[in-house]
PDB file of C-alpha atoms in Angstrom:
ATOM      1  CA  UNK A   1      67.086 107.330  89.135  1.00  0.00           C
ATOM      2  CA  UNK A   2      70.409 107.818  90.924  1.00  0.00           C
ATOM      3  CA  UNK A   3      70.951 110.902  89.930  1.00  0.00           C
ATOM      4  CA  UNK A   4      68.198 112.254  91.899  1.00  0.00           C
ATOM      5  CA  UNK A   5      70.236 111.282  95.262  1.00  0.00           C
ATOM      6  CA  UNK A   6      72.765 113.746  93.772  1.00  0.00           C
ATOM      7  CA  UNK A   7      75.772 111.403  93.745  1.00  0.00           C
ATOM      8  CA  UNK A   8      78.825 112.057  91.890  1.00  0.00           C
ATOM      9  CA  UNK A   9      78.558 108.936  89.300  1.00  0.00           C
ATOM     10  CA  UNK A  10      81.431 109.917  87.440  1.00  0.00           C
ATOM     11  CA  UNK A  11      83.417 109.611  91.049  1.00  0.00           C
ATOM     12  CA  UNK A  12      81.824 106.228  91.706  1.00  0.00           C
ATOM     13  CA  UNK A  13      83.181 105.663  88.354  1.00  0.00           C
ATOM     14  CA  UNK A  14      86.770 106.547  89.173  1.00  0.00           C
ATOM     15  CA  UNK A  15      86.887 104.997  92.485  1.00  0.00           C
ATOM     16  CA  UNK A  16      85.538 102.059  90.928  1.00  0.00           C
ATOM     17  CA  UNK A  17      88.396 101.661  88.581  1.00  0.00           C
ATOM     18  CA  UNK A  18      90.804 100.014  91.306  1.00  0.00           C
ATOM     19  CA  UNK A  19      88.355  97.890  92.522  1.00  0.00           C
ATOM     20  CA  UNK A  20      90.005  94.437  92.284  1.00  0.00           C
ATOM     21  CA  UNK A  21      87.066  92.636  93.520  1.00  0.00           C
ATOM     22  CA  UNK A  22      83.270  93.041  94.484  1.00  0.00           C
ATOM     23  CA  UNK A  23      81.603  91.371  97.261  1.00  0.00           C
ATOM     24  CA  UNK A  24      77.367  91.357  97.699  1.00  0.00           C
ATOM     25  CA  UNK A  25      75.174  89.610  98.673  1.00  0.00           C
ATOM     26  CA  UNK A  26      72.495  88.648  95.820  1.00  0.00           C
ATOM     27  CA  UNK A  27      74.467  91.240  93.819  1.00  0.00           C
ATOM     28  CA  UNK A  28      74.454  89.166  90.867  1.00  0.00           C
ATOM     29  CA  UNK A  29      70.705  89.626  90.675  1.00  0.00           C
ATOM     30  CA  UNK A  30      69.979  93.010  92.223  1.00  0.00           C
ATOM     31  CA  UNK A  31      73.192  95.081  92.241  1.00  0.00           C
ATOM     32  CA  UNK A  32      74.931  94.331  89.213  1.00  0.00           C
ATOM     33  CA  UNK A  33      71.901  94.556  86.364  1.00  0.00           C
ATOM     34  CA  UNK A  34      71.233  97.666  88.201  1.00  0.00           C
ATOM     35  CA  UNK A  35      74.604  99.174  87.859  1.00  0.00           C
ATOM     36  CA  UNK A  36      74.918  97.762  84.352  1.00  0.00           C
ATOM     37  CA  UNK A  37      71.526  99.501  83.625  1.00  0.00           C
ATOM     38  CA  UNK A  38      72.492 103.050  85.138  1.00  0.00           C
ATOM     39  CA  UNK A  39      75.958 102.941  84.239  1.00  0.00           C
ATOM     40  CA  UNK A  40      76.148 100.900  80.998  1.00  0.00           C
ATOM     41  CA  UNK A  41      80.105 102.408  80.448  1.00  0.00           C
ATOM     42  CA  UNK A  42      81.019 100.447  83.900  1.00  0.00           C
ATOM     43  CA  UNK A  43      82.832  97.591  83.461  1.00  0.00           C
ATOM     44  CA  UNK A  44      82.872  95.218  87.168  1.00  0.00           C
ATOM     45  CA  UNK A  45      85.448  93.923  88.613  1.00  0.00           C
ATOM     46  CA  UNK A  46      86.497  90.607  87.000  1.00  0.00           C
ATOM     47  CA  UNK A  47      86.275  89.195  90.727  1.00  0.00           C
ATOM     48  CA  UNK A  48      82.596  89.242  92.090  1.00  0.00           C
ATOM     49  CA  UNK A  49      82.058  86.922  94.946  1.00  0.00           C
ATOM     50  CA  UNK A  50      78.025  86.863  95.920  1.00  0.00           C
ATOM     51  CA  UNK A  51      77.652  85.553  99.589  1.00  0.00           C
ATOM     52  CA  UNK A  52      74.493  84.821  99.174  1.00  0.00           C
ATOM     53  CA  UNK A  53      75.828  81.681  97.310  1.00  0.00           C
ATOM     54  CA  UNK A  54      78.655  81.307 100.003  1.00  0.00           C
ATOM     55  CA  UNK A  55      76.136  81.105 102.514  1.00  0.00           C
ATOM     56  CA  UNK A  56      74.019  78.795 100.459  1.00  0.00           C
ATOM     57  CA  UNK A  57      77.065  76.635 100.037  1.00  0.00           C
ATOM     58  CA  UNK A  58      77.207  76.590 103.806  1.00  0.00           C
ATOM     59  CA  UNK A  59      73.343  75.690 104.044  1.00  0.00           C
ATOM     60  CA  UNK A  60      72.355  78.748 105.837  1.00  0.00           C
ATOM     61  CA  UNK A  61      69.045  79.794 104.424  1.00  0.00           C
ATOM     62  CA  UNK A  62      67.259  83.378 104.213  1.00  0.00           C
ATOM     63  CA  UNK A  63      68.488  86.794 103.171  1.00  0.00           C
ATOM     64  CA  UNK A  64      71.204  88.958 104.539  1.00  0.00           C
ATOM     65  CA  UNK A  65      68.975  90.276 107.556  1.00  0.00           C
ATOM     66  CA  UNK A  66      68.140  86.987 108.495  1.00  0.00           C
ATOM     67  CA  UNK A  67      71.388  85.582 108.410  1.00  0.00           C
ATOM     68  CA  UNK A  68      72.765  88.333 110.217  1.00  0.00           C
ATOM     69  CA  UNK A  69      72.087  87.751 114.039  1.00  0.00           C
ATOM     70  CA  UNK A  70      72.937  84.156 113.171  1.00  0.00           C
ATOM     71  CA  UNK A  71      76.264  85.573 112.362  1.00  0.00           C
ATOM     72  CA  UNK A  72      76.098  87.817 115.792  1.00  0.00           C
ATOM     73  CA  UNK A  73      75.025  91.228 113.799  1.00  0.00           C
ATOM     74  CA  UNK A  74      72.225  93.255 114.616  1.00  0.00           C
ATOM     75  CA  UNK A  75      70.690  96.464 112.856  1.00  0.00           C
ATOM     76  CA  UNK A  76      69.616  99.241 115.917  1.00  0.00           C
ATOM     77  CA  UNK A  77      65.824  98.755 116.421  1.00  0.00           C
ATOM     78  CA  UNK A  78      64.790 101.801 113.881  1.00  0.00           C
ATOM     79  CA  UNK A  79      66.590  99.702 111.411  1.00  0.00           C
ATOM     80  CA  UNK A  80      65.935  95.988 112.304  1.00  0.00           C
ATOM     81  CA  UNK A  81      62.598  95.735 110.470  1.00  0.00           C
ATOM     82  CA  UNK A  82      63.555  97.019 107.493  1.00  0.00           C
ATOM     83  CA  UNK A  83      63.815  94.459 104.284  1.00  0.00           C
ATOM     84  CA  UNK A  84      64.350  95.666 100.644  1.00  0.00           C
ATOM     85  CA  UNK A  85      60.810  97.079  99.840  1.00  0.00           C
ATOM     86  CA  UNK A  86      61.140  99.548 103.246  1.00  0.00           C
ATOM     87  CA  UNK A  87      64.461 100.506 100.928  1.00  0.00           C
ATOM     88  CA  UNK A  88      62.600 101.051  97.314  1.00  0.00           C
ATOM     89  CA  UNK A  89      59.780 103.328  99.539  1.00  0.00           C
ATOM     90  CA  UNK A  90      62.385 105.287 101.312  1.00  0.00           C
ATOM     91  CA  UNK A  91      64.355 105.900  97.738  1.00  0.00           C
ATOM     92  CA  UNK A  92      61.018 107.183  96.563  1.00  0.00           C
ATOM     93  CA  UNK A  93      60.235 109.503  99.673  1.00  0.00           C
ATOM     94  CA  UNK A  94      63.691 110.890  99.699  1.00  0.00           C
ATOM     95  CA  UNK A  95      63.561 112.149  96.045  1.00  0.00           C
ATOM     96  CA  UNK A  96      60.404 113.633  97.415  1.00  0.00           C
ATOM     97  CA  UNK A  97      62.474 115.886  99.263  1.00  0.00           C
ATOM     98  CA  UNK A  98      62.528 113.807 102.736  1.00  0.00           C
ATOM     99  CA  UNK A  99      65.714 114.370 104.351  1.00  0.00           C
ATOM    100  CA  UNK A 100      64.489 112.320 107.417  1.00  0.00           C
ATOM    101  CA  UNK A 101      64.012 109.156 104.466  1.00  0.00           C
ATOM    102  CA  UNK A 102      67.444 110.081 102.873  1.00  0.00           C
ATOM    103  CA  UNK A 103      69.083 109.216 106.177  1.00  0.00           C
ATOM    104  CA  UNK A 104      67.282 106.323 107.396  1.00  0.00           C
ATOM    105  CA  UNK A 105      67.980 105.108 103.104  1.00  0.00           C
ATOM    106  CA  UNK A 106      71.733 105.924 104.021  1.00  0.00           C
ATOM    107  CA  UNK A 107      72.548 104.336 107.422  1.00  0.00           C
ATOM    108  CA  UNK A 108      70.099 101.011 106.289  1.00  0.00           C
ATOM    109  CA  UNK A 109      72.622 100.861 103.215  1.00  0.00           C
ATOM    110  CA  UNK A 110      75.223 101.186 105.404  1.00  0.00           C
ATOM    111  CA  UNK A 111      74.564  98.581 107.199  1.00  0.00           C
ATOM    112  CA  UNK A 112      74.406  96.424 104.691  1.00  0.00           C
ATOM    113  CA  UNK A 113      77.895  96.981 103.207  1.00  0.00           C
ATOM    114  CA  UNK A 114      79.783  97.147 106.789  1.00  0.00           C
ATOM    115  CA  UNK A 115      78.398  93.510 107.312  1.00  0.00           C
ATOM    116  CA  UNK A 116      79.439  92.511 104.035  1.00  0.00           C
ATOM    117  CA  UNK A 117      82.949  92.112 104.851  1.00  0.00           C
ATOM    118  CA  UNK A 118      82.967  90.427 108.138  1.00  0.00           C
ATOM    119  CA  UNK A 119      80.354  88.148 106.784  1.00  0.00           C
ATOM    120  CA  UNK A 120      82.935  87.976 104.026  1.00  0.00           C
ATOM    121  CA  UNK A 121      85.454  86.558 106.611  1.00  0.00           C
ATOM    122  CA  UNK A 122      83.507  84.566 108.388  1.00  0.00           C
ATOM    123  CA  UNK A 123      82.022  82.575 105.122  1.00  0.00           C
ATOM    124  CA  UNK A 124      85.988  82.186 103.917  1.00  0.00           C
ATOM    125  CA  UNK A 125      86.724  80.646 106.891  1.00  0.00           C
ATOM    126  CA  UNK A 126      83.860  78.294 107.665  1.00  0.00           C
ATOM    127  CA  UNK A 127      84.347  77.369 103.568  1.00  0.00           C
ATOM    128  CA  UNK A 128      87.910  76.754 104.498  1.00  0.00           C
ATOM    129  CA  UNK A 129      86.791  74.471 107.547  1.00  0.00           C
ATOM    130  CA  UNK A 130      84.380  72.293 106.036  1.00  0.00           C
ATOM    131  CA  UNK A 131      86.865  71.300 102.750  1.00  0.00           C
ATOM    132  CA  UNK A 132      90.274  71.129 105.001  1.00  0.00           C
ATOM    133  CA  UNK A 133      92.009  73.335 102.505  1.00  0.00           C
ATOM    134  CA  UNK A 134      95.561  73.870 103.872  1.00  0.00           C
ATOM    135  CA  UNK A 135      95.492  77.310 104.264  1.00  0.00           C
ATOM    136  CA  UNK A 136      95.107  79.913 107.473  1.00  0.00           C
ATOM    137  CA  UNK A 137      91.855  81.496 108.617  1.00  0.00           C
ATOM    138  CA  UNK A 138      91.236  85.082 107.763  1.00  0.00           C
ATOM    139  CA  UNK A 139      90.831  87.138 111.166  1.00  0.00           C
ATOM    140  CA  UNK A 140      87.062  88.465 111.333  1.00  0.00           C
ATOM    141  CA  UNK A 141      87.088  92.691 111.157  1.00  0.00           C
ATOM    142  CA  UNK A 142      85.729  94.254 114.275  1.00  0.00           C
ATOM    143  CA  UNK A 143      82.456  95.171 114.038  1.00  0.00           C
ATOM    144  CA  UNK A 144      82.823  98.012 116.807  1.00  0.00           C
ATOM    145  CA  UNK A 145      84.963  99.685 114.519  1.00  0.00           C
ATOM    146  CA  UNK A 146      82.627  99.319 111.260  1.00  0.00           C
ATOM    147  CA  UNK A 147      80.103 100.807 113.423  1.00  0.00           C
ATOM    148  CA  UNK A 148      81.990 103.989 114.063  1.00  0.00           C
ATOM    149  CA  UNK A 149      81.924 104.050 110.446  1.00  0.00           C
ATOM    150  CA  UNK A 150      78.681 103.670 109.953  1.00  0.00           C
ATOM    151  CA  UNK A 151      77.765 106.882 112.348  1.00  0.00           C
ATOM    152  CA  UNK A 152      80.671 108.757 110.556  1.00  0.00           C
ATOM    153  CA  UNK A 153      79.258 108.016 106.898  1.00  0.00           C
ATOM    154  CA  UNK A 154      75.785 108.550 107.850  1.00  0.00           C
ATOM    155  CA  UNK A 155      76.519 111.689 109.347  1.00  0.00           C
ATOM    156  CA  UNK A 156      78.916 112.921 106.563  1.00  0.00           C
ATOM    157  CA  UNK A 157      76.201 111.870 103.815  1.00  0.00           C
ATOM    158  CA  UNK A 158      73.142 113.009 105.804  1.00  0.00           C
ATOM    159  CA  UNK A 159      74.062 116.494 107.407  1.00  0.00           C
TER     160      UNK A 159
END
């Protein structure tokens, strides 16, 4: 289970606690009955806004790494081929012991949350678009910065 990664769950807890919304993508049928199984005291957000629904609304089809180049993201090529069942076998190998799995786990994770929230942006504002709401575009977060923070996390989490 989790704990074998060593996280702190009660600090996932606590952070989680100011969380005024949660953003996924297919969260409401992967993430959250996972959380809710490992963590049955956790209480979500009352916000949770799945963009894999936003970007159904906006007919895109596929799963996050496929809609990601559309949207001008790419994973570096150790990552690209990766899908979810790459993820469950490297969560296996790295309770194993394999610190060389734990990392590769770690940054593909990564990657997947820092393209959350542009994506995030980008599906707000192509929402806002198509139904003429009056309101103003959101601006788009810059993805060279997310990936600074992607090297930065993976290194702090992976030493």
């Amino acid at each position: 289970g989790l704990r074998s990664f060593g996280g702190d769950l009660a600090g996932f807890r606590e952070r989680a606690r100011s969380w005024r919304a949660l953003v996924t993508f297919n969260g409401a049928a992967f993430d959250l009955p996972i959380l809710r199984r490992v963590l049955p005291d956790w209480t979500p957000p009352a916000v949770h806004i799945d963009l894999r629904h936003v970007y159904q609304r906006l007919r895109e089809k596929g799963g996050l790494k496929e809609l990601e180049p559309r949207a001008g993201f790419f994973r570096p090529p150790h990552l690209a081929a990766l899908r979810g069942a790459d993820a469950v076998a490297l969560w296996h190998a790295q309770a194993r012991g394999d610190r060389g799995a734990l990392r590769r786990l770690v940054e593909y994770n990564l990657y997947d949350v820092f393209h959350l929230r542009p994506l995030a942006e980008l599906g707000y504002n192509r929402l806002l678009a198509r139904t003429r709401m009056p309101a103003e575009p959101v601006p788009v977060s810059d993805r060279g910065a997310m990936l600074y923070d992607v090297s930065r996390a993976v290194a702090a989490a992976c030493p």
